[in-house]
Amino acid sequence: MTLSCDVAIIGAGTAGMSAYRAARVHTDKVLLIEAAHYGTTCARVGCMPSKLLIAAAEAAQAVREAHRFGVLAETPRIDGRAVMQRVRSERDRFVGFVLETVHGWPEATRVFGRARFTGPGVLEVDGQRIEARTVVVATGSRPFVPAGWRERLGARLLVNDDVFDWIDLPKSLAVVGAGVIGLELALALHKLGVRVRLFARGERVGPLTDPELQALARQLFADDLPLTLQAGGLEPVLDGDEVLLGGERFEALLCTAGRQANLDGLGLEALALPRDAQGHPLIDRHTGQWGDAPVFIAGDVTNDRPLLHEASDAGRIAGDNAARWPAVHRRPRRAPLAIVFSEPQIAIAGASHAELVATGRAFDTGRVSFADQGRSRVMLVNRGGLHVYAERGSGRLLGAEMVGPAAEHLGHLLAWSVQRGDTVQQMLDCPFYHPVVEEGLRTALRQLSSDLHLPPPPIETCLDCDTAAEVGN
């Protein structure tokens, strides 16, 4: 028996669920196909469980730092089993919400099994033939593991998916890969009393591209965490029940060396779909369409900003256009925003420094250090810096990078300004309370305004004409 539909969606994660909702606005003939489990990477093994672990780490660190405020507290005793019990319990709660949503959709629109193309518009799902007018590929990604490591290390090799099923915390752990996932988990586990060493394959730690801020980040994180840079060509070995790496012994190795798209096994060789030199799908991110075929793609599988809000937006665009096809519409995308929940936090809003340099765009940079910023110093989080980038001539904000306190909040303000097309003066005309961390942003904007050599606004329209220097501005 052959099933027919207007839109078949392969993958029931964030992008797939968003595509399903968007397609169902136009047609009831939608099939959502899932091979493993319903739910999102974010809820199961990503954003939410990692933040639960980080929250526990921050609580432990607050106890350790209390004496700096004159509050005397005992050295924290970490109950690893209790920490992981809360992580698993709350993780399961978040996953439950997602499952409730999917199971609330009509059963006739859900197919469980592994899908593969056998030809244009034709899928096979565990022997079931499905003919679809259009297909959305939203199969996500999985952790990348270097060749031979699994065979060599066996159960002592872990990926981030494994961490959130722990019953207890390990005593020691090597973390290989200093990107977002590796940095967040290494810092959290270190604060929870695990002996951790973070191995970076190159010089970079975290996603910052501004050379000054990247150097500052390396210094800040090296002060807090055992860190080995330029550790390319690592060859971990299993010695008894321990992993030997870099002259140290660890209970296990956590590989956070990136992720790879789940495109294998889909039978894509049956379709003539374009890819770039690295094998990534060539798609229009404003339509979600893969080449000019009735195939759309969204989420982490695209290797384009693997973040939940981006996957949700891309899924909505892909699902909407798949149902409309061939009347494909181009949709706007939000200003980029990326946040790392490290300590200090990292944020990139709008265009990154590297992106601006690559385009050859003329821009100036406003800088501020948080070392003596008033509110940051009050809270003893006065570490890091913020750089804001604005276009020469127009004074329009193009982007920002920062490592420092409240980056998750400042990042939002900056991304909103980029998306609105705010100028530096328009941002300065907005209210800044005192004393708050946001005053650091005002300092950077004032420097940027001066460097841009823009004519001052008329006095009757300028709301930032005072020259008084507030304490810790």
Coordinates of C-alpha atoms in Angstrom, one line a residue:
M1 CA 0.0 0.0 0.0
T2 CA 1.3 3.4 -1.0
L3 CA 0.8 6.5 1.2
S4 CA 0.4 9.9 -0.6
C5 CA 0.9 13.3 0.9
D6 CA 1.5 16.9 -0.1
V7 CA 4.4 17.4 2.3
A8 CA 6.6 14.7 4.0
I9 CA 8.9 15.9 6.8
I10 CA 11.8 13.7 7.8
G11 CA 12.8 14.4 11.4
A12 CA 10.7 15.4 14.4
G13 CA 13.1 17.8 16.2
T14 CA 12.8 21.5 16.5
A15 CA 13.0 22.2 12.8
G16 CA 10.7 19.3 11.8
M17 CA 8.1 20.2 14.4
S18 CA 8.1 23.8 13.2
A19 CA 7.9 22.7 9.5
Y20 CA 4.9 20.5 10.4
R21 CA 3.0 23.3 12.0
A22 CA 3.7 25.6 9.1
A23 CA 2.7 23.1 6.4
R24 CA -0.5 22.2 8.2
V25 CA -1.7 25.8 7.8
H26 CA -2.0 25.0 4.1
T27 CA -2.8 21.3 3.9
D28 CA -3.9 18.4 6.1
K29 CA -1.9 16.0 3.9
V30 CA 1.3 16.2 5.9
L31 CA 3.4 13.2 7.2
L32 CA 5.9 13.6 9.9
I33 CA 8.5 10.8 9.8
E34 CA 10.8 10.0 12.7
A35 CA 13.3 7.1 13.1
A36 CA 14.6 7.5 16.6
H37 CA 12.4 9.4 19.1
Y38 CA 10.2 12.4 19.0
G39 CA 11.5 15.5 20.7
T40 CA 14.3 18.0 20.3
T41 CA 18.1 18.0 20.7
C42 CA 17.6 21.0 22.9
A43 CA 15.3 19.3 25.4
R44 CA 17.0 15.9 25.4
V45 CA 20.8 16.5 25.2
G46 CA 21.4 20.2 24.5
C47 CA 20.3 23.5 25.8
M48 CA 18.1 22.6 28.8
P49 CA 20.0 19.7 30.5
S50 CA 23.3 21.6 30.0
K51 CA 21.9 24.7 31.7
L52 CA 20.7 22.5 34.6
L53 CA 24.2 21.3 35.1
I54 CA 25.6 24.9 34.7
A55 CA 23.0 26.1 37.3
A56 CA 24.3 23.5 39.8
A57 CA 27.9 24.6 39.1
E58 CA 27.0 28.3 39.6
A59 CA 25.4 27.5 43.0
A60 CA 28.6 25.7 44.1
Q61 CA 30.8 28.6 42.9
A62 CA 28.6 31.1 44.7
V63 CA 29.4 29.3 48.0
R64 CA 33.1 29.3 47.2
E65 CA 33.1 33.0 46.4
A66 CA 30.9 34.1 49.3
H67 CA 33.9 34.9 51.5
R68 CA 34.9 37.7 49.1
F69 CA 31.7 39.6 50.2
G70 CA 32.5 39.0 53.8
V71 CA 30.0 36.1 54.0
L72 CA 31.7 33.1 55.6
A73 CA 30.4 29.7 54.3
E74 CA 31.8 26.2 54.5
T75 CA 33.4 24.7 51.4
P76 CA 30.6 23.2 49.3
R77 CA 30.1 19.5 49.4
I78 CA 29.0 18.3 46.0
D79 CA 26.5 15.5 46.0
G80 CA 27.0 14.2 42.5
R81 CA 24.1 11.9 42.6
A82 CA 21.7 14.6 43.7
V83 CA 23.1 17.0 41.0
M84 CA 22.5 14.4 38.3
Q85 CA 19.1 13.4 39.7
R86 CA 17.8 17.0 39.3
V87 CA 19.4 17.2 35.8
R88 CA 17.7 14.0 34.6
S89 CA 14.4 14.8 36.3
E90 CA 14.0 18.3 34.9
R91 CA 15.4 17.1 31.5
D92 CA 12.7 14.4 31.4
R93 CA 10.1 17.1 32.3
F94 CA 11.1 19.3 29.4
V95 CA 11.1 16.3 27.0
G96 CA 7.7 15.4 28.3
F97 CA 6.3 18.7 27.2
V98 CA 7.6 18.1 23.7
L99 CA 6.2 14.6 23.5
E100 CA 2.8 15.8 24.7
T101 CA 2.8 18.2 21.7
V102 CA 3.7 15.6 19.1
H103 CA 1.3 13.0 20.5
G104 CA -1.4 15.6 20.4
W105 CA -1.1 15.7 16.6
P106 CA -3.3 13.4 14.5
E107 CA -1.9 9.9 14.6
A108 CA -2.5 9.5 10.8
T109 CA 0.0 12.3 10.2
R110 CA 2.8 10.5 12.1
V111 CA 5.0 7.7 10.7
F112 CA 7.7 6.0 12.7
G113 CA 10.6 4.5 10.8
R114 CA 13.7 5.3 8.9
A115 CA 13.1 7.1 5.6
R116 CA 15.2 7.1 2.5
F117 CA 14.7 8.4 -1.0
T118 CA 14.2 5.9 -3.8
G119 CA 13.6 8.6 -6.4
P120 CA 12.3 12.1 -6.7
G121 CA 9.3 12.5 -4.5
V122 CA 9.3 8.9 -3.4
L123 CA 10.4 7.7 0.1
E124 CA 10.6 4.3 1.6
V125 CA 10.0 4.0 5.4
D126 CA 10.8 0.5 6.6
G127 CA 9.2 -1.0 3.6
Q128 CA 6.3 1.5 3.3
R129 CA 6.2 3.5 0.1
I130 CA 5.4 7.2 0.5
E131 CA 4.8 9.5 -2.4
A132 CA 5.2 13.2 -1.6
R133 CA 4.7 16.3 -3.6
T134 CA 7.5 17.9 -1.6
V135 CA 9.9 16.8 1.1
V136 CA 11.4 18.6 4.1
V137 CA 14.7 17.2 5.4
A138 CA 15.1 18.0 9.1
T139 CA 17.2 15.1 10.3
G140 CA 19.5 17.1 12.6
S141 CA 23.1 16.4 13.5
R142 CA 25.1 14.1 15.8
P143 CA 28.4 14.5 17.6
F144 CA 31.5 14.0 15.5
V145 CA 34.0 11.5 16.8
P146 CA 37.5 11.1 15.1
A147 CA 38.0 7.8 13.3
G148 CA 39.2 5.0 15.5
W149 CA 38.4 6.6 18.9
R150 CA 35.4 4.5 19.6
E151 CA 37.2 1.3 18.9
R152 CA 40.2 2.4 20.9
L153 CA 38.4 3.7 24.0
G154 CA 35.1 1.8 24.1
A155 CA 32.8 2.8 26.9
R156 CA 35.4 5.4 28.1
L157 CA 34.6 7.6 25.1
L158 CA 31.7 9.9 25.8
V159 CA 29.8 12.5 23.8
N160 CA 27.5 15.2 25.2
D161 CA 24.4 13.0 24.7
D162 CA 25.9 10.6 27.4
V163 CA 26.5 13.2 30.0
F164 CA 22.9 13.8 30.9
D165 CA 22.2 10.2 31.7
W166 CA 24.9 10.0 34.3
I167 CA 23.8 8.7 37.7
D168 CA 26.8 10.4 39.4
L169 CA 29.6 12.8 38.5
P170 CA 33.0 11.3 37.4
K171 CA 36.1 12.1 39.4
S172 CA 38.1 13.1 36.3
L173 CA 37.4 13.9 32.7
A174 CA 39.3 14.9 29.6
V175 CA 37.2 17.2 27.3
V176 CA 38.4 17.4 23.7
G177 CA 37.1 20.4 21.7
A178 CA 36.9 24.0 23.0
G179 CA 33.8 25.1 21.1
V180 CA 30.5 26.1 22.8
I181 CA 29.6 22.6 24.1
G182 CA 33.1 21.7 25.3
L183 CA 33.6 25.0 27.0
E184 CA 30.3 25.0 28.8
L185 CA 30.5 21.4 30.1
A186 CA 34.2 21.6 31.0
L187 CA 33.6 24.8 33.1
A188 CA 30.5 23.4 34.8
L189 CA 32.1 20.1 35.7
H190 CA 35.2 21.8 37.0
K191 CA 33.1 23.9 39.3
L192 CA 31.3 20.8 40.5
G193 CA 34.6 19.3 41.7
V194 CA 35.5 17.1 38.7
R195 CA 39.1 17.2 37.7
V196 CA 38.9 18.4 34.2
R197 CA 41.3 19.4 31.4
L198 CA 40.0 21.1 28.3
F199 CA 42.0 20.3 25.1
A200 CA 41.6 22.8 22.2
R201 CA 42.8 21.7 18.8
G202 CA 43.9 25.2 17.9
E203 CA 44.4 28.6 19.6
R204 CA 40.7 29.4 19.8
V205 CA 38.5 28.9 22.9
G206 CA 34.8 29.5 22.2
P207 CA 33.3 31.1 19.2
L208 CA 34.7 34.7 19.4
T209 CA 36.3 35.9 16.2
D210 CA 37.5 39.3 17.3
P211 CA 41.3 38.8 17.9
E212 CA 41.5 41.0 20.9
L213 CA 38.5 39.4 22.6
Q214 CA 39.6 35.9 21.7
A215 CA 42.9 36.6 23.3
L216 CA 41.2 37.9 26.4
A217 CA 38.9 34.9 26.5
R218 CA 41.8 32.5 26.4
Q219 CA 43.4 34.3 29.3
L220 CA 40.2 34.4 31.4
F221 CA 39.3 30.7 30.8
A222 CA 42.9 29.6 31.4
D223 CA 42.8 31.3 34.8
D224 CA 39.8 29.2 35.8
L225 CA 40.3 25.9 34.0
P226 CA 43.2 23.6 33.2
L227 CA 43.5 24.2 29.4
T228 CA 45.8 22.8 26.7
L229 CA 45.9 24.7 23.5
Q230 CA 47.1 23.6 20.0
A231 CA 46.4 20.0 21.0
G232 CA 45.9 18.8 17.4
G233 CA 46.8 15.3 16.5
L234 CA 45.6 13.9 19.8
E235 CA 45.9 10.2 20.2
P236 CA 44.2 9.1 23.4
V237 CA 44.8 5.5 24.5
L238 CA 43.0 3.2 27.0
D239 CA 45.4 2.1 29.8
G240 CA 43.5 -0.3 32.0
D241 CA 40.3 1.4 33.0
E242 CA 41.6 4.9 32.4
V243 CA 42.2 7.2 29.4
L244 CA 45.7 8.4 28.9
L245 CA 45.9 11.8 27.2
G246 CA 48.5 14.5 27.3
G247 CA 50.4 12.8 30.0
E248 CA 47.4 12.7 32.3
R249 CA 45.0 9.9 33.3
F250 CA 41.2 10.4 33.3
E251 CA 38.2 8.2 34.0
A252 CA 36.8 9.0 30.6
L253 CA 37.2 11.3 27.5
L254 CA 34.3 13.6 26.5
C255 CA 34.6 14.3 22.8
T256 CA 33.1 17.7 21.9
A257 CA 34.9 18.1 18.6
G258 CA 32.0 19.3 16.6
R259 CA 28.9 17.8 15.0
Q260 CA 28.1 16.3 11.6
A261 CA 24.9 16.4 9.6
N262 CA 22.6 13.4 9.5
L263 CA 22.5 13.1 5.8
D264 CA 23.9 9.6 5.4
G265 CA 21.4 6.8 4.7
L266 CA 18.8 9.1 3.2
G267 CA 19.3 7.8 -0.3
L268 CA 20.2 11.3 -1.5
E269 CA 22.2 9.8 -4.3
A270 CA 18.9 9.2 -6.0
L271 CA 18.5 13.0 -6.3
A272 CA 20.6 15.5 -8.1
L273 CA 20.9 18.0 -5.3
P274 CA 23.8 20.6 -5.3
R275 CA 26.4 20.8 -2.5
D276 CA 29.4 23.0 -1.8
A277 CA 33.0 21.9 -1.8
Q278 CA 32.7 20.6 1.7
G279 CA 29.7 18.5 0.9
H280 CA 27.2 20.8 2.7
P281 CA 23.8 21.3 1.0
L282 CA 23.5 24.5 -1.1
I283 CA 20.3 26.0 0.1
D284 CA 18.6 29.4 0.1
R285 CA 18.2 30.2 3.8
H286 CA 15.4 32.6 2.9
T287 CA 13.3 29.9 1.3
G288 CA 14.7 26.7 2.7
Q289 CA 14.8 25.2 -0.8
W290 CA 17.6 22.8 -1.8
G291 CA 18.6 23.9 -5.3
D292 CA 15.6 24.1 -7.5
A293 CA 14.1 20.8 -6.5
P294 CA 10.9 20.3 -4.5
V295 CA 13.1 19.5 -1.5
F296 CA 13.5 21.8 1.5
I297 CA 15.9 21.5 4.3
A298 CA 16.1 23.0 7.8
G299 CA 17.8 22.8 11.2
D300 CA 21.2 21.5 12.3
V301 CA 21.4 19.3 9.2
T302 CA 22.1 22.4 7.1
N303 CA 25.3 23.4 9.1
D304 CA 23.9 26.9 9.2
R305 CA 23.8 28.4 12.7
P306 CA 22.9 25.3 14.7
L307 CA 20.8 27.0 17.3
L308 CA 17.3 26.3 18.4
H309 CA 15.7 29.6 17.4
E310 CA 17.4 29.4 14.0
A311 CA 16.2 25.9 13.5
S312 CA 12.7 26.9 14.5
D313 CA 12.7 29.8 12.0
A314 CA 14.2 27.7 9.3
G315 CA 11.7 24.9 9.9
R316 CA 8.8 27.4 9.6
I317 CA 10.1 28.8 6.4
A318 CA 10.8 25.3 4.9
G319 CA 7.4 23.9 5.9
D320 CA 5.5 26.9 4.6
N321 CA 7.3 26.9 1.3
A322 CA 7.0 23.1 0.9
A323 CA 3.2 23.4 1.2
R324 CA 3.1 26.4 -1.2
W325 CA 5.5 24.9 -3.8
P326 CA 6.0 25.9 -6.6
A327 CA 4.9 29.3 -5.3
V328 CA 8.0 29.7 -3.1
H329 CA 8.3 32.9 -1.0
R330 CA 11.5 34.4 0.3
R331 CA 11.3 35.2 4.1
P332 CA 13.4 37.5 6.2
R333 CA 15.7 36.1 8.8
R334 CA 16.3 37.5 12.3
A335 CA 19.5 39.2 13.2
P336 CA 22.1 36.6 14.3
L337 CA 22.4 36.0 18.0
A338 CA 24.7 33.4 19.7
I339 CA 25.3 33.0 23.5
V340 CA 27.6 30.8 25.4
F341 CA 26.7 30.1 29.1
S342 CA 30.3 30.0 30.3
E343 CA 31.7 32.1 33.1
P344 CA 32.2 34.8 32.0
Q345 CA 29.5 34.5 29.3
I346 CA 30.0 35.0 25.6
A347 CA 27.7 36.7 23.1
I348 CA 27.9 37.5 19.4
A349 CA 25.1 39.7 18.1
G350 CA 24.6 40.7 14.5
A351 CA 27.7 40.4 12.2
S352 CA 30.8 39.0 13.9
H353 CA 34.2 40.7 13.5
A354 CA 35.3 38.0 11.1
E355 CA 32.2 38.4 8.9
L356 CA 32.7 42.1 8.7
V357 CA 36.3 41.8 7.8
A358 CA 35.5 39.1 5.1
T359 CA 33.0 41.4 3.4
G360 CA 35.4 44.3 3.3
R361 CA 32.9 46.6 4.9
A362 CA 34.2 49.8 6.4
F363 CA 33.5 49.9 10.2
D364 CA 34.8 51.2 13.4
T365 CA 35.0 49.5 16.8
G366 CA 33.9 50.8 20.2
R367 CA 35.5 49.1 23.2
V368 CA 34.9 48.7 26.9
S369 CA 36.6 46.7 29.6
F370 CA 34.4 45.4 32.5
A371 CA 37.4 45.4 34.8
D372 CA 36.4 48.7 36.5
Q373 CA 32.7 48.8 35.4
G374 CA 30.7 49.8 38.5
R375 CA 27.9 47.3 38.7
S376 CA 30.1 44.5 37.6
R377 CA 32.7 45.3 40.3
V378 CA 29.9 45.5 42.9
M379 CA 28.9 41.9 42.0
L380 CA 32.6 40.7 41.7
V381 CA 32.0 39.7 38.1
N382 CA 34.2 42.5 36.7
R383 CA 36.1 40.5 34.0
G384 CA 35.9 40.7 30.2
G385 CA 35.2 43.2 27.4
L386 CA 32.7 44.3 24.8
H387 CA 33.3 45.4 21.3
V388 CA 30.6 47.0 19.2
Y389 CA 30.9 47.6 15.4
A390 CA 29.3 50.3 13.4
E391 CA 29.3 51.3 9.8
R392 CA 31.4 54.3 8.8
G393 CA 29.4 57.1 7.3
S394 CA 25.9 56.0 8.5
G395 CA 26.9 55.1 12.1
R396 CA 24.5 52.1 11.9
L397 CA 25.2 49.3 14.4
L398 CA 26.4 46.2 12.5
G399 CA 27.3 43.8 15.2
A400 CA 29.0 43.1 18.5
E401 CA 31.1 40.5 20.3
M402 CA 31.7 40.2 24.1
V403 CA 33.0 38.1 26.9
G404 CA 31.8 39.3 30.2
P405 CA 28.9 39.6 32.7
A406 CA 25.3 39.5 31.6
A407 CA 26.2 38.7 28.0
E408 CA 23.0 36.7 27.6
H409 CA 21.0 40.0 28.3
L410 CA 23.3 42.5 26.5
G411 CA 23.4 40.2 23.5
H412 CA 19.6 40.5 23.1
L413 CA 19.7 44.3 23.3
L414 CA 22.4 44.4 20.7
A415 CA 20.7 42.0 18.4
W416 CA 17.5 43.9 18.6
S417 CA 19.3 47.1 17.7
V418 CA 21.0 45.5 14.7
Q419 CA 17.7 44.1 13.4
R420 CA 16.0 47.5 13.7
G421 CA 18.9 49.2 12.0
D422 CA 19.6 51.5 14.9
T423 CA 22.5 54.0 14.7
V424 CA 24.9 54.6 17.5
Q425 CA 23.3 57.9 18.4
Q426 CA 19.8 56.3 18.5
M427 CA 21.1 53.7 20.9
L428 CA 22.7 56.4 23.1
D429 CA 19.4 58.2 23.1
C430 CA 17.8 55.2 24.9
P431 CA 17.6 55.1 28.7
F432 CA 20.5 53.7 30.7
Y433 CA 19.8 53.2 34.4
H434 CA 22.6 53.6 37.1
P435 CA 24.2 51.5 38.3
V436 CA 23.8 48.6 35.8
V437 CA 26.0 46.5 33.7
E438 CA 24.4 48.0 30.6
E439 CA 26.3 51.2 31.3
G440 CA 29.4 49.4 30.0
L441 CA 27.6 49.3 26.6
R442 CA 27.0 53.0 26.8
T443 CA 30.8 53.6 27.3
A444 CA 31.6 51.5 24.2
L445 CA 28.9 53.4 22.2
R446 CA 30.3 56.8 23.3
Q447 CA 33.8 55.8 22.2
L448 CA 32.4 54.5 18.9
S449 CA 30.4 57.7 18.3
S450 CA 33.6 59.7 18.8
D451 CA 35.7 57.5 16.5
L452 CA 33.0 57.6 13.7
H453 CA 33.4 61.4 13.6
L454 CA 29.7 61.9 13.1
P455 CA 28.4 65.4 13.5
P456 CA 26.7 65.9 16.8
P457 CA 22.9 65.9 16.8
P458 CA 21.0 69.1 17.5
I459 CA 20.9 69.9 21.2
E460 CA 17.1 69.7 21.3
T461 CA 17.1 66.1 20.0
C462 CA 20.1 64.7 21.8
L463 CA 19.3 62.9 25.0
D464 CA 22.9 61.9 25.7
C465 CA 24.6 65.3 25.8
D466 CA 25.8 65.3 29.4
T467 CA 29.5 64.9 29.8
A468 CA 29.5 63.9 33.5
A469 CA 31.3 60.6 34.2
E470 CA 29.3 58.4 36.4
V471 CA 31.2 56.2 38.8
G472 CA 32.1 53.0 37.1
N473 CA 30.6 54.0 33.8

